[in-house]
XYZ file of C-alpha atoms in Angstrom:
188
model
C -23.028 4.168 -44.321
C -24.819 1.017 -43.247
C -27.669 0.596 -40.697
C -26.196 0.382 -37.257
C -22.983 3.121 -38.553
C -26.424 5.677 -39.538
C -27.846 4.791 -35.508
C -24.989 5.628 -33.677
C -24.809 8.577 -35.687
C -28.589 9.463 -34.998
C -27.866 8.936 -31.301
C -24.769 11.343 -30.917
C -26.673 13.697 -32.307
C -29.901 12.917 -30.156
C -28.316 12.964 -26.614
C -25.641 15.081 -24.198
C -22.792 16.100 -24.719
C -20.774 12.776 -22.948
C -22.802 9.821 -23.633
C -20.862 7.822 -26.104
C -16.919 7.783 -26.152
C -15.091 6.469 -28.528
C -12.469 3.327 -27.624
C -9.161 3.098 -30.146
C -8.457 -0.713 -31.150
C -6.378 -2.258 -29.236
C -4.761 -5.091 -31.799
C -3.625 -4.825 -35.438
C -5.859 -6.797 -36.712
C -9.170 -7.642 -34.569
C -11.444 -10.528 -35.024
C -14.521 -8.060 -34.401
C -17.375 -10.014 -35.238
C -15.469 -13.262 -32.577
C -14.535 -10.775 -30.264
C -17.928 -9.605 -30.003
C -19.732 -13.014 -30.189
C -17.944 -14.133 -27.078
C -18.397 -11.199 -25.002
C -22.341 -11.636 -25.129
C -22.448 -15.079 -23.685
C -19.470 -14.253 -21.427
C -21.391 -13.430 -17.845
C -23.724 -16.603 -19.061
C -20.480 -19.067 -19.037
C -18.882 -17.555 -15.982
C -22.898 -17.771 -14.211
C -22.964 -21.270 -15.571
C -18.818 -22.388 -14.716
C -20.300 -21.051 -11.070
C -23.210 -22.572 -10.680
C -21.137 -26.100 -11.807
C -18.572 -25.139 -9.313
C -15.358 -24.863 -12.941
C -14.058 -22.311 -10.435
C -10.807 -22.553 -12.276
C -13.150 -21.781 -15.235
C -14.084 -18.304 -13.408
C -10.633 -17.068 -13.054
C -9.773 -18.099 -16.573
C -12.791 -15.833 -18.214
C -12.786 -12.977 -15.385
C -8.842 -13.102 -16.279
C -9.715 -12.587 -20.063
C -11.565 -10.185 -19.651
C -9.728 -8.142 -17.353
C -7.297 -7.665 -19.223
C -9.083 -6.974 -22.433
C -9.995 -3.431 -20.549
C -6.752 -2.978 -19.299
C -5.968 -3.313 -23.383
C -8.507 -0.402 -23.819
C -7.349 1.626 -20.844
C -3.534 1.710 -21.695
C -4.737 2.241 -25.388
C -6.307 4.826 -24.771
C -3.936 6.626 -22.602
C -1.057 8.479 -23.457
C 2.188 6.207 -23.755
C 5.141 5.947 -25.322
C 6.130 2.366 -25.011
C 4.641 -0.683 -26.327
C 1.580 -2.859 -24.293
C 3.169 -5.419 -22.236
C 1.520 -8.563 -23.633
C 1.910 -10.205 -19.823
C -0.988 -9.195 -17.842
C 0.950 -8.346 -14.494
C 2.959 -6.568 -16.908
C 0.678 -5.267 -18.431
C -0.987 -4.042 -14.976
C 2.167 -2.464 -13.600
C 2.179 -0.653 -16.809
C -1.483 0.230 -17.007
C -0.377 1.952 -12.891
C 2.060 3.689 -13.724
C -0.576 5.581 -16.190
C -2.253 5.659 -13.574
C -5.135 3.401 -13.249
C -5.652 3.937 -8.474
C -3.737 1.668 -6.583
C -6.525 0.395 -4.306
C -8.014 -1.102 -7.854
C -3.957 -1.488 -8.954
C -3.636 -3.408 -4.875
C -6.830 -5.569 -5.801
C -6.505 -6.734 -9.088
C -2.291 -6.989 -8.408
C -3.951 -9.914 -5.481
C -6.162 -11.562 -8.167
C -3.552 -11.889 -10.279
C -1.752 -13.838 -7.679
C -4.696 -15.888 -6.342
C -5.211 -16.675 -10.642
C -1.220 -17.806 -10.626
C -1.279 -20.075 -7.822
C -5.280 -21.231 -8.847
C -3.699 -22.410 -12.752
C -0.319 -23.173 -12.316
C 0.088 -24.643 -9.144
C -2.484 -26.219 -8.853
C -0.827 -29.658 -9.340
C 1.969 -29.024 -7.405
C -0.512 -28.741 -4.190
C 0.292 -24.815 -4.097
C -3.732 -24.461 -4.042
C -6.619 -26.656 -3.089
C -9.846 -27.065 -5.330
C -11.468 -25.546 -1.728
C -9.467 -22.699 -1.328
C -10.457 -21.444 -5.661
C -14.416 -20.614 -4.340
C -12.415 -17.917 -2.368
C -10.601 -16.262 -5.164
C -14.292 -16.845 -7.252
C -15.927 -14.971 -3.949
C -12.795 -12.175 -3.522
C -12.683 -11.413 -7.074
C -16.864 -10.694 -7.276
C -17.288 -7.120 -8.979
C -13.602 -6.373 -10.079
C -14.315 -6.769 -13.322
C -16.630 -4.310 -13.197
C -15.142 -1.545 -10.731
C -11.703 -1.903 -13.605
C -14.208 -1.750 -16.036
C -16.371 0.818 -15.014
C -12.360 3.032 -14.449
C -11.882 2.668 -17.406
C -14.951 4.230 -19.215
C -14.766 6.875 -17.273
C -11.210 7.980 -17.419
C -9.704 7.192 -20.753
C -11.326 6.857 -24.139
C -12.337 10.020 -26.342
C -15.213 11.619 -26.315
C -17.584 10.968 -28.808
C -18.845 14.313 -31.162
C -21.490 14.925 -33.879
C -18.157 14.908 -35.635
C -17.406 11.598 -35.536
C -18.974 10.541 -39.221
C -16.658 12.779 -41.109
C -13.233 10.996 -38.402
C -11.520 8.169 -39.733
C -11.810 4.705 -37.745
C -9.690 1.606 -37.579
C -11.629 -1.817 -37.348
C -12.002 -2.332 -34.114
C -12.828 0.810 -32.532
C -15.369 0.698 -30.238
C -17.498 3.521 -29.045
C -19.579 2.556 -25.694
C -22.274 4.635 -24.370
C -20.544 5.943 -20.041
C -23.935 5.899 -18.412
C -26.122 2.950 -19.191
C -22.927 0.430 -19.730
C -22.017 1.987 -16.111
C -25.399 1.286 -14.799
C -25.857 -2.705 -16.464
C -22.454 -3.290 -14.272
C -24.303 -2.076 -11.361
C -27.145 -4.090 -11.953
C -24.774 -7.025 -10.231
C -26.208 -8.710 -14.220
C -22.191 -8.742 -15.150
C -19.651 -11.525 -14.861
């Protein structure tokens, strides 16, 4: 057992039940290390893009982040059909599996605005300065989605974690501390 795993198991043992949740992998062969490295710098990239008025970049990065959390939600709730790959279809699947209507509506509107921005800019459906409104209206939406997924899917981790089978890409999150981080405003 490596040191990081040993530290995680010790943290699980010394924490109240429900502190940690396990989320099963969303891909058959995940690129775990690169994904972790990319996620680590995401907030800085979004902030830099926003400060530089690279608004399509902000929208695109937020979409990718939301897409990951929709995948996590779908893969960690009971389902029989395969996960859709396109964001709008995946969003509808998640709605059918318990995503609240209010959150669905906000994500759906963001996706409509994103499609207009990314696919309609050069054909004149939107002016570049209007993208600032799309960015502003999506502030906090990533965090709201992440918090919902953390609270409403996944498996509570218990001391038996060390003896269970886990696949590459499975992730364990400290739910309450991650939610506190999301609410701190230091995110995307």
